[in-house]
CSV table of C-alpha atoms and ligand atoms in Angstrom, one decimal:
chain,number,residue,atom,x,y,z
A,1,UNK,CA,-19.2,11.0,15.0
A,2,UNK,CA,-19.0,14.0,12.7
A,3,UNK,CA,-17.5,16.2,15.4
A,4,UNK,CA,-15.0,13.4,16.2
A,5,UNK,CA,-14.2,13.1,12.5
A,6,UNK,CA,-13.5,16.9,12.2
A,7,UNK,CA,-11.3,16.8,15.4
A,8,UNK,CA,-9.4,13.8,14.1
A,9,UNK,CA,-8.9,15.4,10.7
A,10,UNK,CA,-7.7,18.7,12.2
A,11,UNK,CA,-5.3,17.0,14.5
A,12,UNK,CA,-3.8,14.6,11.9
A,13,UNK,CA,-3.6,17.1,9.1
A,14,UNK,CA,-1.8,19.7,11.2
A,15,UNK,CA,0.4,17.6,13.4
A,16,UNK,CA,4.0,17.2,12.2
A,17,UNK,CA,4.8,13.6,11.1
A,18,UNK,CA,7.4,13.3,13.9
A,19,UNK,CA,4.8,14.0,16.6
A,20,UNK,CA,2.6,11.2,15.3
A,21,UNK,CA,5.6,8.8,15.1
A,22,UNK,CA,6.3,9.3,18.8
A,23,UNK,CA,2.7,9.5,20.0
A,24,UNK,CA,1.4,6.7,22.4
A,25,UNK,CA,0.7,3.6,20.4
A,26,UNK,CA,-2.4,1.4,20.4
A,27,UNK,CA,-4.4,-0.6,17.9
A,28,UNK,CA,-6.4,1.5,15.4
A,29,UNK,CA,-9.6,0.2,17.0
A,30,UNK,CA,-8.5,1.6,20.4
A,31,UNK,CA,-7.4,4.9,18.9
A,32,UNK,CA,-10.8,5.3,17.2
A,33,UNK,CA,-12.7,4.6,20.4
A,34,UNK,CA,-10.5,7.0,22.3
A,35,UNK,CA,-11.1,9.7,19.6
A,36,UNK,CA,-14.8,9.4,20.5
A,37,UNK,CA,-16.2,7.5,17.5
A,38,UNK,CA,-19.3,5.3,18.2
A,39,UNK,CA,-19.1,1.6,17.6
A,40,UNK,CA,-21.6,1.7,14.7
A,41,UNK,CA,-19.6,4.4,12.9
A,42,UNK,CA,-16.4,2.4,13.3
A,43,UNK,CA,-18.1,-0.8,12.0
A,44,UNK,CA,-19.9,1.0,9.1
A,45,UNK,CA,-17.1,3.3,8.0
A,46,UNK,CA,-13.7,2.9,9.4
A,47,UNK,CA,-13.6,-0.9,9.5
A,48,UNK,CA,-14.6,-1.5,5.8
A,49,UNK,CA,-12.6,1.4,4.5
A,50,UNK,CA,-9.4,0.7,6.4
A,51,UNK,CA,-9.6,-3.0,5.7
A,52,UNK,CA,-8.8,-2.0,2.1
A,53,UNK,CA,-5.9,0.3,3.2
A,54,UNK,CA,-4.2,-2.1,5.7
A,55,UNK,CA,-5.5,-5.5,4.2
A,56,UNK,CA,-6.7,-6.6,7.7
A,57,UNK,CA,-10.2,-6.4,8.9
A,58,UNK,CA,-9.9,-6.2,12.7
A,59,UNK,CA,-8.4,-2.7,13.0
A,60,UNK,CA,-5.3,-4.2,14.7
A,61,UNK,CA,-2.9,-2.0,12.8
A,62,UNK,CA,-0.7,0.4,14.8
A,63,UNK,CA,-2.5,3.7,15.6
A,64,UNK,CA,0.7,5.5,14.6
A,65,UNK,CA,0.5,4.0,11.1
A,66,UNK,CA,-3.2,4.8,10.9
A,67,UNK,CA,-2.6,8.5,11.9
A,68,UNK,CA,0.3,8.9,9.4
A,69,UNK,CA,-1.7,7.4,6.6
A,70,UNK,CA,-4.8,9.5,7.5
A,71,UNK,CA,-2.6,12.5,7.6
A,72,UNK,CA,-1.3,11.7,4.0
A,73,UNK,CA,-4.9,11.2,2.8
A,74,UNK,CA,-6.0,14.6,4.2
A,75,UNK,CA,-2.9,16.6,3.0
A,76,UNK,CA,-2.8,15.1,-0.5
A,77,UNK,CA,-5.3,13.8,-3.0
A,78,UNK,CA,-5.8,10.1,-3.7
A,79,UNK,CA,-4.8,9.6,-7.3
A,80,UNK,CA,-4.1,7.1,-10.0
A,81,UNK,CA,-1.5,7.9,-12.6
A,82,UNK,CA,-2.9,7.7,-16.1
A,83,UNK,CA,-0.2,5.2,-17.2
A,84,UNK,CA,-0.1,3.2,-14.0
A,85,UNK,CA,1.7,3.5,-10.7
A,86,UNK,CA,5.0,2.6,-12.5
A,87,UNK,CA,4.9,6.2,-13.6
A,88,UNK,CA,6.3,7.0,-10.1
A,89,UNK,CA,9.6,5.0,-10.4
A,90,UNK,CA,9.8,6.1,-14.1
A,91,UNK,CA,9.7,9.7,-13.0
A,92,UNK,CA,12.4,9.1,-10.4
A,93,UNK,CA,14.6,7.2,-12.9
A,94,UNK,CA,14.2,9.9,-15.6
A,95,UNK,CA,16.2,12.3,-13.5
A,96,UNK,CA,19.2,10.0,-13.4
A,97,UNK,CA,22.1,9.8,-15.9
A,98,UNK,CA,21.5,7.4,-18.8
A,99,UNK,CA,22.4,3.8,-18.0
A,100,UNK,CA,22.2,4.2,-14.2
A,101,UNK,CA,19.2,1.9,-13.8
A,102,UNK,CA,19.2,-1.7,-15.2
A,103,UNK,CA,15.8,-3.3,-15.5
A,104,UNK,CA,15.2,-7.1,-15.6
A,105,UNK,CA,18.5,-7.7,-13.8
A,106,UNK,CA,17.7,-10.0,-10.7
A,107,UNK,CA,20.1,-10.1,-7.9
A,108,UNK,CA,20.9,-13.5,-6.4
A,109,UNK,CA,22.8,-12.4,-3.3
A,110,UNK,CA,25.4,-10.2,-1.8
A,111,UNK,CA,29.1,-10.7,-1.3
A,112,UNK,CA,31.8,-8.7,0.4
A,113,UNK,CA,31.8,-5.3,-1.3
A,114,UNK,CA,29.8,-6.7,-4.3
A,115,UNK,CA,26.3,-7.6,-5.6
A,116,UNK,CA,25.9,-11.1,-7.2
A,117,UNK,CA,23.7,-11.0,-10.2
A,118,UNK,CA,21.5,-14.0,-11.2
A,119,UNK,CA,23.4,-14.1,-14.6
A,120,UNK,CA,26.6,-15.0,-12.7
A,121,UNK,CA,28.3,-11.6,-12.9
A,122,UNK,CA,29.4,-9.6,-9.9
A,123,UNK,CA,29.0,-5.8,-9.5
A,124,UNK,CA,31.5,-4.1,-7.1
A,125,UNK,CA,29.7,-1.7,-4.7
A,126,UNK,CA,30.9,0.4,-1.8
A,127,UNK,CA,27.3,0.7,-0.6
A,128,UNK,CA,24.4,-1.7,-1.3
A,129,UNK,CA,20.7,-0.7,-0.6
A,130,UNK,CA,18.4,-3.7,-0.7
A,131,UNK,CA,15.0,-2.2,-1.8
A,132,UNK,CA,13.1,-5.4,-2.5
A,133,UNK,CA,10.0,-6.7,-0.7
A,134,UNK,CA,10.5,-8.1,2.8
A,135,UNK,CA,11.0,-11.8,1.8
A,136,UNK,CA,13.7,-11.2,-0.7
A,137,UNK,CA,15.4,-8.7,1.6
A,138,UNK,CA,15.6,-11.3,4.4
A,139,UNK,CA,17.1,-13.8,1.9
A,140,UNK,CA,19.8,-11.3,1.0
A,141,UNK,CA,20.4,-10.0,4.5
A,142,UNK,CA,20.2,-13.0,6.8
A,143,UNK,CA,19.0,-12.1,10.3
A,144,UNK,CA,17.0,-9.1,9.1
A,145,UNK,CA,13.8,-8.7,11.1
A,146,UNK,CA,10.9,-8.8,8.6
A,147,UNK,CA,7.2,-8.6,9.3
A,148,UNK,CA,4.5,-11.0,8.2
A,149,UNK,CA,2.9,-10.1,4.9
A,150,UNK,CA,-0.7,-9.5,3.8
A,151,UNK,CA,-2.0,-10.9,0.5
A,152,UNK,CA,-4.6,-9.2,-1.7
A,153,UNK,CA,-6.4,-10.3,-4.9
A,154,UNK,CA,-7.9,-7.9,-7.4
A,155,UNK,CA,-10.5,-8.7,-10.0
A,156,UNK,CA,-10.6,-6.6,-13.1
A,157,UNK,CA,-14.0,-6.6,-14.9
A,158,UNK,CA,-14.9,-5.1,-18.2
A,159,UNK,CA,-18.4,-3.6,-18.2
A,160,UNK,CA,-20.2,-2.5,-21.4
A,161,UNK,CA,-21.0,0.8,-19.6
A,162,UNK,CA,-19.8,2.5,-16.4
A,163,UNK,CA,-22.0,1.4,-13.5
A,164,UNK,CA,-21.2,4.6,-11.6
A,165,UNK,CA,-20.3,7.8,-13.3
A,166,UNK,CA,-18.1,9.0,-10.5
A,167,UNK,CA,-14.4,8.5,-9.5
A,168,UNK,CA,-15.1,7.1,-6.1
A,169,UNK,CA,-14.0,4.1,-4.1
A,170,UNK,CA,-17.0,2.0,-2.8
A,171,UNK,CA,-16.5,0.0,0.4
A,172,UNK,CA,-18.7,-2.9,1.6
A,173,UNK,CA,-20.3,-2.8,5.0
A,174,UNK,CA,-20.9,-6.5,4.7
A,175,UNK,CA,-17.2,-7.0,4.0
A,176,UNK,CA,-17.6,-9.3,1.1
A,177,UNK,CA,-15.0,-7.2,-0.8
A,178,UNK,CA,-12.4,-4.8,0.4
A,179,UNK,CA,-13.4,-2.1,-2.1
A,180,UNK,CA,-14.3,-1.5,-5.7
A,181,UNK,CA,-13.8,1.4,-8.1
A,182,UNK,CA,-14.6,2.1,-11.7
A,183,UNK,CA,-10.9,2.8,-12.7
A,184,UNK,CA,-11.9,4.3,-16.0
A,185,UNK,CA,-13.9,7.0,-14.2
A,186,UNK,CA,-10.7,8.0,-12.4
A,187,UNK,CA,-8.6,7.8,-15.5
A,188,UNK,CA,-10.3,7.4,-18.8
A,189,UNK,CA,-7.0,5.9,-20.2
A,190,UNK,CA,-7.8,2.7,-18.4
A,191,UNK,CA,-10.5,1.5,-20.8
A,192,UNK,CA,-11.3,2.0,-24.5
A,193,UNK,CA,-14.2,4.2,-25.4
A,194,UNK,CA,-17.5,2.4,-25.0
A,195,UNK,CA,-16.5,0.2,-22.0
A,196,UNK,CA,-15.5,0.6,-18.4
A,197,UNK,CA,-12.9,-1.1,-16.2
A,198,UNK,CA,-13.9,-2.0,-12.7
A,199,UNK,CA,-11.3,-3.1,-10.1
A,200,UNK,CA,-12.4,-5.0,-7.0
A,201,UNK,CA,-10.1,-6.2,-4.3
A,202,UNK,CA,-10.6,-9.1,-1.8
A,203,UNK,CA,-8.4,-10.2,1.0
A,204,UNK,CA,-6.1,-13.2,0.5
A,205,UNK,CA,-5.7,-15.6,-2.4
A,206,UNK,CA,-7.8,-15.4,-5.5
A,207,UNK,CA,-10.0,-18.4,-5.3
A,208,UNK,CA,-12.6,-19.8,-7.7
A,209,UNK,CA,-15.5,-19.9,-5.3
A,210,UNK,CA,-14.8,-16.2,-4.6
A,211,UNK,CA,-15.5,-15.2,-8.2
A,212,UNK,CA,-19.3,-15.6,-8.3
A,213,UNK,CA,-19.6,-14.1,-4.8
A,214,UNK,CA,-17.7,-11.1,-6.0
A,215,UNK,CA,-19.9,-10.6,-9.0
A,216,UNK,CA,-23.0,-10.9,-6.8
A,217,UNK,CA,-21.7,-8.4,-4.3
A,218,UNK,CA,-20.8,-6.0,-7.2
A,219,UNK,CA,-24.4,-6.2,-8.6
A,220,UNK,CA,-25.7,-5.1,-5.2
A,221,UNK,CA,-23.1,-2.5,-4.6
A,222,UNK,CA,-23.5,-0.8,-8.0
A,223,UNK,CA,-27.2,-1.5,-8.1
A,224,UNK,CA,-26.9,-3.0,-11.6
A,225,UNK,CA,-27.0,-6.3,-13.5
A,226,UNK,CA,-23.4,-7.6,-13.7
A,227,UNK,CA,-24.1,-10.7,-15.8
A,228,UNK,CA,-22.7,-9.1,-18.9
A,229,UNK,CA,-19.4,-8.2,-17.2
A,230,UNK,CA,-16.3,-10.0,-18.4
A,231,UNK,CA,-13.5,-11.0,-16.1
A,232,UNK,CA,-10.4,-9.6,-17.8
A,233,UNK,CA,-7.9,-10.9,-15.2
A,234,UNK,CA,-7.6,-11.6,-11.5
A,235,UNK,CA,-4.3,-10.9,-9.8
A,236,UNK,CA,-3.0,-12.1,-6.5
A,237,UNK,CA,-0.2,-10.2,-4.8
A,238,UNK,CA,1.3,-12.2,-2.0
A,239,UNK,CA,3.6,-9.6,-0.4
A,240,UNK,CA,1.2,-6.8,-0.9
A,241,UNK,CA,1.7,-5.1,2.4
A,242,UNK,CA,3.5,-5.7,5.7
A,243,UNK,CA,1.3,-6.6,8.8
A,244,UNK,CA,1.7,-3.5,11.1
A,245,UNK,CA,0.4,-4.3,14.5
A,246,UNK,CA,1.8,-2.3,17.5
A,247,UNK,CA,4.5,-1.9,18.5
A,248,UNK,CA,5.5,-0.9,14.9
A,249,UNK,CA,8.9,0.6,14.5
A,250,UNK,CA,8.9,3.8,12.4
A,251,UNK,CA,12.3,5.3,13.0
A,252,UNK,CA,14.7,2.4,12.6
A,253,UNK,CA,18.0,3.0,10.8
A,254,UNK,CA,18.4,1.5,7.3
A,255,UNK,CA,22.0,0.3,8.1
A,256,UNK,CA,22.3,-3.4,8.5
A,257,UNK,CA,26.1,-3.8,8.4
A,258,UNK,CA,29.1,-2.2,6.8
A,259,UNK,CA,28.1,-0.8,3.4
A,260,UNK,CA,24.7,-2.5,3.6
A,261,UNK,CA,21.3,-0.9,3.9
A,262,UNK,CA,17.7,-1.9,3.6
A,263,UNK,CA,14.6,0.1,2.7
A,264,UNK,CA,11.0,-0.4,1.6
A,265,UNK,CA,7.5,-0.3,2.9
A,266,UNK,CA,8.3,-3.0,5.4
A,267,UNK,CA,10.6,-0.5,7.1
A,268,UNK,CA,8.0,2.4,7.3
A,269,UNK,CA,4.3,2.6,6.7
A,270,UNK,CA,3.0,0.0,4.2
A,271,UNK,CA,2.3,2.4,1.4
A,272,UNK,CA,3.9,4.1,-1.6
A,273,UNK,CA,4.7,7.2,0.6
A,274,UNK,CA,6.1,4.9,3.3
A,275,UNK,CA,8.4,3.2,0.8
A,276,UNK,CA,9.5,6.6,-0.6
A,277,UNK,CA,10.2,7.9,3.0
A,278,UNK,CA,12.2,4.8,3.8
A,279,UNK,CA,14.2,5.1,0.6
A,280,UNK,CA,15.0,8.8,1.4
A,281,UNK,CA,16.2,7.8,4.8
A,282,UNK,CA,18.5,5.1,3.3
A,283,UNK,CA,19.8,7.7,0.8
A,284,UNK,CA,20.6,10.1,3.7
A,285,UNK,CA,22.4,7.3,5.6
A,286,UNK,CA,24.5,6.2,2.6
A,287,UNK,CA,25.6,9.8,1.9
A,288,UNK,CA,26.5,10.3,5.5
A,289,UNK,CA,28.6,7.1,5.6
A,290,UNK,CA,30.3,7.8,2.3
A,291,UNK,CA,31.0,11.3,3.4
A,292,UNK,CA,28.9,12.9,0.6
A,293,UNK,CA,26.5,15.8,0.8
B,1,FAD,C1,-3.1,-4.2,-5.3
B,1,FAD,C2,-2.4,-3.2,-4.5
B,1,FAD,C3,-2.9,-1.9,-4.3
B,1,FAD,C4,-2.1,-1.0,-3.6
B,1,FAD,N1,-2.6,0.3,-3.5
B,1,FAD,C5,-1.9,1.2,-2.9
B,1,FAD,C6,-2.4,2.5,-2.8
B,1,FAD,O1,-3.5,2.9,-3.3
B,1,FAD,N2,-1.6,3.5,-2.1
B,1,FAD,C7,-0.5,3.1,-1.5
B,1,FAD,O2,0.2,4.0,-1.0
B,1,FAD,N3,0.0,1.9,-1.6
B,1,FAD,C8,-0.7,0.9,-2.2
B,1,FAD,N4,-0.2,-0.4,-2.2
B,1,FAD,C9,1.0,-0.7,-1.5
B,1,FAD,C10,2.2,-0.3,-2.3
B,1,FAD,O3,2.2,-0.8,-3.6
B,1,FAD,C11,3.5,-0.8,-1.6
B,1,FAD,O4,3.5,-0.4,-0.2
B,1,FAD,C12,4.8,-0.3,-2.3
B,1,FAD,O5,4.8,-0.7,-3.6
B,1,FAD,C13,6.0,-0.8,-1.6
B,1,FAD,O6,7.1,-0.3,-2.3
B,1,FAD,P1,8.6,-0.9,-2.1
B,1,FAD,O7,9.5,-0.1,-3.0
B,1,FAD,O8,8.8,-1.1,-0.7
B,1,FAD,O9,8.5,-2.4,-2.7
B,1,FAD,P2,8.0,-2.9,-4.2
B,1,FAD,O10,7.1,-1.9,-4.8
B,1,FAD,O11,7.5,-4.3,-3.9
B,1,FAD,O12,9.4,-3.0,-5.0
B,1,FAD,C14,10.3,-4.0,-4.8
B,1,FAD,C15,11.0,-4.3,-6.1
B,1,FAD,O13,12.1,-5.2,-5.9
B,1,FAD,C16,12.2,-6.0,-7.0
B,1,FAD,N5,13.0,-7.2,-6.6
B,1,FAD,C17,12.6,-8.2,-5.8
B,1,FAD,N6,13.5,-9.2,-5.7
B,1,FAD,C18,14.5,-8.8,-6.4
B,1,FAD,C19,15.8,-9.3,-6.8
B,1,FAD,N7,16.2,-10.5,-6.2
B,1,FAD,N8,16.6,-8.6,-7.6
B,1,FAD,C20,16.2,-7.4,-8.1
B,1,FAD,N9,15.0,-6.9,-7.9
B,1,FAD,C21,14.2,-7.5,-7.0
B,1,FAD,C22,10.8,-6.3,-7.3
B,1,FAD,O14,10.7,-6.7,-8.7
B,1,FAD,C23,10.1,-4.9,-7.1
B,1,FAD,O15,10.2,-4.1,-8.3
B,1,FAD,C24,-0.9,-1.4,-3.0
B,1,FAD,C25,-0.4,-2.7,-3.1
B,1,FAD,C26,-1.1,-3.6,-3.9
B,1,FAD,C27,-0.6,-5.0,-4.0
């Protein structure tokens, strides 16, 4: 298994993304078996780890998506911005002229050459890029092909002291939780001094019976007494990721009609980098169509 892991790592890290995008496509489970991994290694490592990445636990995700995500993990470092993942759109917006971005301005629909705002106003637009989640995109662009969505719930516990003094993601071979991590070990900004913030994700809706099972699983995984931990909040995100079984299209155009475009993780790999890549493609197509550079 270690030799297979090294071979997989070398291949995915070095292969250009376009080679992976056009490689033969299977489920991730088949791709891992073909790559020479034993069934116990797949069950004990890949299945629990990837269930937290793809929010499904049968390894049915497209092998192309798996190889692209694996490639990103090998070539970059997993990270958590000190002030939350919103730092990414903030950094992008900071480069734009003042007043370009309006926040808290929901769109209710599209009209010919215009965007209809929920407050009743209309914004004329030569090009409209719908960059919402899949459900809202399908409402604005009738007939758009959108994938099923995966739901995830995350429990945030406050512990009086860190149960693990390392910035690592723990996965659960018993698959009671998707993964758990002491966020304040990754970024100390996430908890006041003298306490620790632990984030634990489970698949699907946040349900009451799940709560005690989660705390019991955490006690075992961290090897500590969790009775003194306080549940700060539990959040359920319904459209957390698209389901990405094969065949999963990765090279579709963003154009959906004259002056209309769509982008987002549901048009690429379900991930931040997939959403960014899809947005970059939409930008290239808009520029091409408007005759810009
Ligand atoms: C708990 C959790 C953990 C995750 N962890 C990771 C991770 O570690 N690494 C990773 O790569 N990915 C992770 N993901 C996935 C990642 O967050 C998504 O793939 C990514 O955010 C998708 O970006 P997007 O731009 O396509 O859509 P979104 O980020 O969903 O953005 C769509 C935006 O459209 C806005 N919108 C919706 N409707 C309207 C409307 N009518 N008018 C105006 N605006 C509207 C929404 O408010 C939202 O801001 C995680 C997801 C969750 C839920």
